[in-house]
XYZ file of C-alpha atoms in Angstrom:
582
model
C 179.572 112.690 114.007
C 178.654 109.287 115.430
C 175.664 110.887 117.152
C 174.514 112.392 113.830
C 175.058 109.094 112.020
C 173.092 107.182 114.649
C 170.137 109.587 114.790
C 169.888 109.831 110.997
C 170.050 106.065 110.532
C 167.292 105.562 113.108
C 165.110 108.383 111.780
C 165.101 110.134 115.162
C 164.775 113.822 115.977
C 167.995 115.762 116.560
C 166.846 118.715 118.597
C 164.856 119.047 121.807
C 162.289 121.579 122.967
C 164.737 123.075 125.469
C 168.465 122.694 124.763
C 169.612 125.107 127.456
C 172.347 124.011 129.869
C 169.903 123.683 132.788
C 167.381 121.576 130.856
C 166.821 118.003 132.052
C 166.333 116.870 128.450
C 168.410 118.752 125.883
C 167.292 116.674 122.902
C 168.542 113.432 121.356
C 171.727 114.844 119.817
C 173.136 116.559 122.900
C 171.985 113.763 125.219
C 173.755 111.232 122.990
C 176.975 113.296 123.078
C 176.656 113.393 126.873
C 176.258 109.601 126.904
C 179.481 109.222 124.889
C 181.195 111.564 127.350
C 180.110 109.485 130.338
C 181.635 106.386 128.744
C 185.032 107.944 128.014
C 186.943 110.441 130.156
C 189.000 111.682 127.193
C 185.806 112.557 125.283
C 184.331 114.278 128.335
C 187.326 116.625 128.474
C 186.697 118.086 125.000
C 182.927 118.136 124.395
C 180.066 120.488 125.322
C 181.042 122.986 128.020
C 184.583 121.530 128.169
C 185.255 122.106 124.464
C 188.466 124.131 123.727
C 187.729 127.769 122.854
C 184.067 126.852 123.451
C 183.942 125.278 119.977
C 181.162 122.854 120.930
C 179.892 122.268 117.372
C 176.401 121.331 118.576
C 174.272 123.944 116.806
C 171.609 122.800 114.355
C 173.576 124.543 111.582
C 176.614 122.349 112.277
C 174.384 119.247 112.475
C 172.941 119.979 109.033
C 176.390 120.717 107.642
C 177.812 117.369 108.782
C 174.670 115.542 107.661
C 175.000 117.153 104.226
C 178.584 115.878 103.961
C 177.390 112.370 104.823
C 174.622 112.468 102.211
C 176.940 113.870 99.534
C 179.297 110.952 100.060
C 176.431 108.448 99.962
C 175.143 109.888 96.673
C 178.660 109.794 95.268
C 178.893 106.096 96.141
C 175.590 105.451 94.399
C 176.865 107.372 91.380
C 180.056 105.281 91.384
C 177.993 102.084 91.553
C 176.089 103.118 88.428
C 179.331 103.788 86.579
C 180.410 106.533 84.222
C 178.339 105.310 81.286
C 176.010 103.036 83.245
C 172.384 102.622 82.224
C 169.715 103.277 84.806
C 165.994 103.628 85.362
C 164.095 106.152 87.463
C 161.230 105.249 89.791
C 159.164 108.256 90.815
C 156.101 108.730 93.000
C 154.543 111.526 95.011
C 152.846 111.869 98.378
C 151.826 114.523 100.892
C 153.954 114.927 104.002
C 152.664 115.968 107.414
C 152.951 119.647 106.520
C 150.715 119.047 103.445
C 153.568 119.618 101.004
C 153.721 117.551 97.839
C 156.922 115.511 97.913
C 158.355 113.609 94.941
C 160.655 110.686 95.726
C 163.283 109.724 93.137
C 164.680 106.178 93.140
C 167.485 105.031 90.835
C 167.360 101.419 89.611
C 170.448 99.915 88.000
C 172.554 96.763 87.813
C 175.834 97.062 89.720
C 179.222 95.794 88.608
C 178.679 92.677 90.719
C 175.484 91.871 88.804
C 173.095 92.670 91.653
C 169.999 94.758 90.956
C 169.991 97.910 93.070
C 167.153 100.313 93.754
C 168.684 103.236 95.617
C 166.818 106.115 97.161
C 168.444 109.195 95.617
C 166.492 112.304 96.548
C 163.144 113.745 97.524
C 161.971 117.022 96.048
C 159.186 119.333 97.176
C 157.059 120.165 94.130
C 154.772 123.180 94.160
C 153.373 122.531 90.692
C 152.625 118.956 89.658
C 152.289 119.409 85.907
C 154.479 117.128 83.795
C 156.913 119.794 82.581
C 157.676 120.934 86.132
C 158.167 117.349 87.312
C 160.550 116.689 84.424
C 162.514 119.863 85.178
C 162.890 118.919 88.863
C 163.985 115.367 88.026
C 166.501 116.595 85.441
C 167.979 119.012 87.988
C 168.591 116.160 90.423
C 170.083 113.917 87.724
C 172.191 116.698 86.196
C 173.591 117.712 89.578
C 175.165 114.261 89.854
C 176.126 113.894 86.189
C 173.486 111.290 85.386
C 172.591 111.753 81.714
C 169.006 111.367 80.536
C 170.407 109.711 77.399
C 171.542 106.812 79.626
C 168.044 106.314 81.007
C 166.556 102.972 79.959
C 163.348 102.906 81.928
C 160.728 104.916 83.813
C 158.453 103.612 86.523
C 155.526 105.510 88.001
C 152.422 104.670 90.008
C 149.716 105.040 87.383
C 147.045 104.211 89.961
C 147.609 107.485 91.794
C 145.626 110.687 91.372
C 148.518 112.022 89.286
C 148.346 109.364 86.554
C 147.653 112.055 83.930
C 150.788 113.948 84.900
C 152.823 110.731 84.953
C 151.636 109.900 81.443
C 152.709 113.334 80.295
C 156.025 113.037 82.102
C 156.959 109.729 80.510
C 156.142 111.175 77.086
C 158.461 114.148 77.705
C 161.341 111.856 78.693
C 160.714 109.658 75.660
C 161.290 112.678 73.439
C 164.788 113.060 74.920
C 165.475 109.325 75.102
C 163.098 107.133 73.039
C 164.382 103.951 74.710
C 163.563 104.976 78.284
C 160.607 102.606 78.328
C 157.713 103.478 80.602
C 156.604 100.670 82.924
C 153.462 101.283 84.929
C 153.930 99.451 88.240
C 152.907 95.826 87.571
C 151.574 95.414 91.117
C 149.242 98.378 90.628
C 148.248 97.192 87.149
C 147.294 93.798 88.508
C 145.406 95.432 91.367
C 143.422 97.615 88.972
C 142.722 94.658 86.682
C 141.419 92.510 89.553
C 139.307 95.344 90.950
C 137.852 96.079 87.524
C 137.014 92.410 86.926
C 135.473 92.040 90.381
C 133.121 94.981 89.796
C 131.758 93.310 86.667
C 130.717 90.091 88.441
C 127.918 90.787 90.882
C 128.633 87.812 93.144
C 132.322 88.724 93.517
C 131.563 92.410 93.997
C 128.951 91.696 96.699
C 131.372 89.425 98.525
C 134.151 92.031 98.729
C 131.622 94.746 99.569
C 130.329 92.661 102.471
C 133.895 91.862 103.554
C 134.849 95.543 103.569
C 131.703 96.521 105.494
C 132.338 93.890 108.176
C 135.964 94.971 108.629
C 134.950 98.650 108.803
C 132.127 98.017 111.272
C 134.260 95.984 113.667
C 137.424 98.096 113.285
C 135.684 101.462 113.694
C 135.254 100.952 117.434
C 137.948 100.087 119.961
C 135.270 98.436 122.078
C 134.066 96.150 119.262
C 137.694 95.443 118.406
C 138.389 94.316 121.975
C 135.168 92.293 122.147
C 136.154 90.428 118.979
C 139.534 89.549 120.509
C 137.912 88.315 123.717
C 135.379 86.266 121.761
C 138.154 84.739 119.669
C 140.202 83.985 122.800
C 137.245 82.160 124.361
C 136.706 80.262 121.101
C 140.356 79.155 120.949
C 140.283 77.998 124.570
C 137.139 75.975 123.879
C 138.647 74.362 120.762
C 141.886 73.548 122.596
C 139.964 71.961 125.457
C 138.039 69.826 122.956
C 141.288 68.788 121.236
C 140.265 70.330 117.900
C 143.286 72.644 117.713
C 146.942 71.724 117.867
C 149.545 73.555 119.910
C 152.856 74.865 118.579
C 155.056 77.924 118.774
C 153.276 80.850 117.149
C 150.028 78.909 116.672
C 146.558 80.027 117.810
C 147.484 83.683 118.076
C 144.602 86.110 118.535
C 144.567 88.122 115.338
C 142.304 90.868 114.044
C 140.353 91.415 110.859
C 142.588 92.946 108.196
C 141.518 95.730 105.906
C 142.264 95.159 102.182
C 144.567 97.786 100.703
C 143.527 99.783 97.661
C 146.851 99.246 95.846
C 148.030 95.951 97.303
C 146.314 93.019 95.600
C 147.813 90.505 98.053
C 146.119 92.294 100.953
C 142.712 91.079 99.724
C 143.806 87.493 100.260
C 145.043 88.339 103.770
C 141.744 90.065 104.511
C 139.733 87.040 103.369
C 141.945 84.684 105.359
C 141.524 86.799 108.500
C 137.725 86.637 108.150
C 137.875 82.849 107.668
C 140.005 82.486 110.815
C 137.724 84.773 112.810
C 134.426 83.784 111.181
C 132.953 82.173 114.285
C 134.015 84.997 116.595
C 132.805 87.645 114.097
C 129.424 85.924 113.734
C 129.044 85.714 117.509
C 129.964 89.396 117.931
C 127.566 90.601 115.207
C 124.745 88.437 116.574
C 125.312 89.797 120.084
C 125.312 93.406 118.856
C 122.192 92.826 116.731
C 120.366 91.635 119.877
C 121.954 93.731 122.614
C 123.432 96.764 120.849
C 123.232 100.146 122.623
C 121.117 101.773 119.897
C 118.771 100.661 117.148
C 121.302 101.934 114.582
C 124.038 99.623 115.866
C 121.621 96.702 116.108
C 120.432 97.280 112.548
C 123.952 97.594 111.136
C 125.115 94.412 112.877
C 122.070 92.480 111.654
C 122.627 93.667 108.066
C 126.242 92.474 108.215
C 125.415 88.951 109.383
C 127.394 86.927 106.800
C 125.115 83.878 107.088
C 121.622 85.418 107.111
C 120.035 83.451 104.261
C 116.800 85.473 104.133
C 118.171 89.020 104.437
C 117.598 89.667 100.690
C 114.045 88.312 100.781
C 111.798 90.619 98.732
C 108.267 89.630 97.641
C 108.163 92.035 94.690
C 111.491 90.787 93.321
C 110.422 87.144 93.620
C 107.121 87.817 91.863
C 108.943 89.714 89.111
C 111.298 86.733 88.718
C 108.365 84.380 88.160
C 106.399 86.741 85.919
C 109.280 87.956 83.727
C 111.430 84.855 83.355
C 108.888 82.012 83.688
C 105.657 83.261 82.041
C 104.867 79.764 80.695
C 105.107 78.186 84.135
C 102.789 80.545 86.046
C 99.323 81.729 85.069
C 98.037 85.157 86.096
C 95.978 83.518 88.853
C 99.007 81.600 90.106
C 101.137 84.757 90.167
C 98.532 86.384 92.412
C 98.481 83.260 94.619
C 102.309 83.251 94.712
C 102.259 86.779 96.105
C 99.898 85.644 98.879
C 101.975 82.542 99.666
C 105.197 84.535 100.005
C 103.876 86.575 102.932
C 103.035 83.471 105.003
C 106.202 81.729 103.770
C 108.473 84.430 105.231
C 106.703 84.175 108.606
C 107.305 80.412 108.689
C 110.959 80.824 107.645
C 111.591 83.178 110.577
C 109.655 81.010 113.050
C 110.557 77.383 112.310
C 113.907 76.207 113.740
C 114.647 73.930 110.756
C 115.143 77.023 108.572
C 117.722 78.731 110.799
C 121.276 79.169 109.471
C 120.533 77.885 105.957
C 123.224 79.097 103.578
C 122.074 77.887 100.124
C 118.917 77.521 98.010
C 119.344 73.735 97.498
C 119.341 73.151 101.267
C 116.286 75.409 101.556
C 114.415 73.174 99.075
C 115.460 70.047 101.001
C 114.113 71.524 104.249
C 110.815 72.461 102.560
C 110.373 68.856 101.417
C 111.420 67.389 104.811
C 108.925 69.575 106.719
C 106.129 68.942 104.169
C 105.898 72.687 103.598
C 106.680 72.159 99.913
C 103.067 71.001 99.548
C 101.733 74.091 101.312
C 103.941 76.468 99.331
C 103.729 74.514 96.073
C 104.139 77.629 93.913
C 107.306 78.662 95.769
C 108.529 75.067 95.504
C 107.951 75.177 91.737
C 109.831 78.498 91.365
C 112.799 77.269 93.421
C 113.058 74.146 91.262
C 113.029 76.284 88.104
C 115.746 78.557 89.492
C 117.921 75.579 90.434
C 117.859 74.334 86.838
C 119.792 77.456 85.754
C 123.552 76.969 85.108
C 124.679 79.201 87.978
C 127.317 76.877 89.392
C 130.640 77.962 90.807
C 132.267 76.960 87.531
C 129.976 79.362 85.650
C 130.857 82.188 88.033
C 134.550 81.392 87.641
C 134.220 81.476 83.840
C 132.473 84.846 84.006
C 135.134 86.236 86.323
C 137.888 84.889 84.061
C 136.248 86.533 81.047
C 136.120 89.957 82.696
C 139.585 89.470 84.163
C 141.042 88.736 80.720
C 139.444 91.898 79.363
C 140.907 94.007 82.175
C 144.358 92.450 81.758
C 144.311 93.219 78.038
C 143.441 96.826 78.851
C 145.991 97.246 81.641
C 148.832 95.461 79.841
C 149.037 97.001 76.338
C 150.731 95.343 73.384
C 154.016 97.208 73.883
C 154.391 95.957 77.437
C 153.360 92.414 76.510
C 155.884 92.363 73.639
C 158.638 93.543 75.959
C 157.789 90.840 78.499
C 157.493 88.206 75.800
C 160.884 88.974 74.265
C 162.473 89.239 77.701
C 161.202 85.759 78.593
C 163.536 84.296 75.939
C 166.373 84.917 78.420
C 164.558 83.130 81.259
C 166.733 80.250 82.569
C 163.896 78.318 84.237
C 163.151 74.725 83.183
C 166.635 74.297 81.684
C 166.308 77.382 79.440
C 163.078 76.058 77.944
C 162.075 79.486 76.580
C 165.490 80.198 75.039
C 165.078 81.551 71.500
C 167.925 83.157 69.551
C 165.636 85.043 67.157
C 163.611 86.587 70.007
C 166.745 87.602 71.890
C 168.246 89.228 68.790
C 164.923 91.000 68.133
C 164.961 92.245 71.728
C 168.414 93.805 71.249
C 167.762 95.159 67.744
C 164.267 96.554 68.259
C 164.310 97.774 71.837
C 167.968 98.726 72.388
C 169.309 100.003 69.027
C 171.519 102.610 70.736
C 173.302 99.943 72.778
C 174.169 97.528 69.956
C 175.764 98.342 66.606
C 175.006 96.299 63.485
C 178.290 94.454 63.905
C 177.532 93.714 67.566
C 174.077 92.380 66.679
C 175.701 89.903 64.289
C 178.245 88.956 66.969
C 175.426 88.559 69.503
C 173.752 86.006 67.256
C 177.000 84.046 67.106
C 177.556 84.244 70.872
C 174.064 82.941 71.641
C 174.745 79.616 69.924
C 177.846 78.874 72.026
C 176.168 80.361 75.123
C 173.315 77.829 74.973
C 175.794 74.935 74.723
C 177.626 76.157 77.846
C 174.361 76.674 79.721
C 173.383 73.062 79.073
C 176.703 71.565 80.169
C 178.082 73.701 83.002
C 176.804 72.574 86.415
C 176.685 76.104 87.839
C 173.808 76.928 85.489
C 171.580 74.021 86.463
C 168.258 74.736 88.227
C 168.504 78.534 87.953
C 165.065 80.094 88.355
C 165.559 83.799 87.572
C 167.446 86.130 85.246
C 169.182 88.025 88.117
C 170.713 84.778 89.405
C 171.741 83.924 85.850
C 173.696 87.182 85.626
C 175.378 86.523 88.975
C 176.476 83.054 87.799
C 177.849 84.508 84.566
C 179.996 86.910 86.603
C 181.103 84.230 89.095
C 182.199 81.847 86.317
C 183.897 84.675 84.334
C 181.640 83.837 81.373
C 180.318 87.411 81.465
C 183.605 88.416 79.824
C 183.269 85.752 77.136
C 179.619 86.537 76.452
C 179.952 90.269 77.020
C 177.116 91.150 74.604
C 174.694 88.789 76.355
C 175.863 90.239 79.671
C 175.109 93.742 78.372
C 171.637 92.761 77.165
C 170.750 91.053 80.450
C 171.816 94.157 82.373
C 169.613 96.350 80.163
C 166.636 94.037 80.653
C 167.121 93.935 84.432
C 167.251 97.739 84.554
C 163.552 97.844 83.667
C 161.382 98.236 86.784
C 158.720 95.783 87.882
C 157.029 97.724 90.665
C 157.266 100.997 92.585
C 157.450 99.329 95.997
C 160.743 101.107 96.777
C 159.082 104.511 96.463
C 156.360 103.386 98.864
C 159.051 102.404 101.366
C 160.644 105.828 100.877
C 157.380 107.488 101.874
C 157.149 105.266 104.943
C 160.599 106.572 105.845
C 159.452 110.157 105.159
C 156.479 109.827 107.503
C 158.737 108.428 110.200
C 161.095 111.415 109.936
C 158.716 114.251 109.082
C 155.989 113.478 111.572
C 153.493 115.586 113.489
C 156.164 116.829 115.918
C 158.722 117.564 113.166
C 156.483 118.917 110.419
C 158.606 122.040 109.901
C 161.749 120.158 108.923
C 163.382 121.701 105.836
C 163.433 120.002 102.439
C 167.211 119.558 102.219
C 167.481 118.314 105.804
C 164.596 115.889 105.146
C 166.270 114.541 101.996
C 169.591 114.034 103.807
C 167.937 112.251 106.742
C 165.932 110.000 104.387
C 169.028 109.151 102.364
C 171.029 108.060 105.408
C 168.177 105.981 106.770
C 167.214 104.391 103.432
C 170.820 103.648 102.399
C 172.232 102.976 105.849
C 174.574 100.225 104.663
C 176.375 102.802 102.501
C 176.367 105.359 105.327
C 177.838 102.829 107.779
C 180.871 102.356 105.533
C 181.806 106.037 105.437
C 184.701 106.582 107.838
C 184.815 109.572 110.187
C 188.224 110.698 108.927
C 186.820 111.518 105.490
C 183.944 113.447 107.103
C 186.399 115.365 109.299
C 188.507 116.257 106.271
C 185.536 117.624 104.332
C 184.196 119.434 107.409
C 187.521 121.195 107.997
C 187.842 122.025 104.290
C 184.504 123.882 104.083
C 185.873 126.918 105.910
C 188.332 127.983 108.576
C 187.179 126.599 111.920
C 187.789 127.961 115.389
C 189.145 124.537 116.321
C 190.085 121.911 113.745
C 188.557 118.487 114.290
C 191.016 115.611 114.469
């Protein structure tokens, strides 16, 4: 049983390729039992080939049976934490496993008796049909099996950014028919990601930046050789900076990192990707320049040259420049001058590539300064005139920021509909930050009356209004409630000070509000666990066995607290055994 507990908690395989007696490696489970036997003579006398009546209990059937008992007890503990009439929220997402089966992870979010928010992995179900009615039926089976009533559901959280967003929308509508107060919350992290991506695509400058960033990361990361060369270049750069005294030394400082790829559903990863390019900008530039000059093929040389992040003239195009002058500045250029401008541009590009003063220029204003310094502004007077006209346009960073903010606001309004905004707005009235600055009795009463009518009677709503007045006085005077910065901590303090009993209606409302999900990060972690367990070498693992293994690994703190005596009792009670475990 300890071997099963250990292997399940660590997400390790149980069986080996050859479990015969003569095998040098009989698999993790049997080898672990043998290790226990070597450490204790009394164990050695009764396990494996020394077991009485040859009742070794090492078959995969017995392993699954014991594992099932463990998982049943863990689920029962989760059910006990929720409580008989406890309110909960479901977080659901789907992903393909290594055997290409669609798996649906079910997470239960609730507030425990101690006031702590819990998001417990509950089950994973293989779904053959991903339409909304089938998903609802499978979820209801899991909930019903453990006596969790849909009528007690107070929230639903799905990943609306996935390819199943249509099915999720249908699923939340089906649950709302059964329980109209099981509010659907599309993962806020994914909403923000989609809003930022949508806004970025509308602003050409921002879009081009992230496109260039992604291309650089892909080009360097696609080859192990280029990856290694970047590390070596960065190492040489760090050594040079340290020798010149331009870098400090400390534990963990000056580590040789790599370019990071931005994630499609993790908005924070874009910041990390940008920061990695800033840290490795010099080494990346050196690598791309070297490949553009000495690459093995013309394709590699061309790709590296196109990705040079500081090539000021890479977008130079005579036709586009002439169109700019003709279309936008017809009063400043005659037909004759437009023809002369076309002629000047050809010679101008040759000089830009040849003259050292125009190397590594990264802005149009500096380009104009160099033209004046080298007296070439007189030679290319028409180009000089066009540059000056372009620089009079209000295309400053502030203008770009305003444009991005405009598009961002539009995306946020689309991604965060009025219902969600109202829920967040009313919920903020409970926020304890800044000495309960947002506290508003009317908003809190509206929150209870409008959004949770099944949880508060008319009499209780009146009593809630009365409690809130005394509650605010206590919050302002009791030291334990000073400098609280979140609603979860507020609930914990209410329980610690026994005020949760006095303000039991406020306690109830806070618990309902905290039941609502914010993100589906827990489901993503569940799928990370799934891929660890059901990997390429274990892709035939059964659905029930997979769910039990995932439960013990995801909720290992609950599994650790299950004593072996209770497992032995349940194991012996299943059926008559050849030898009873003791």
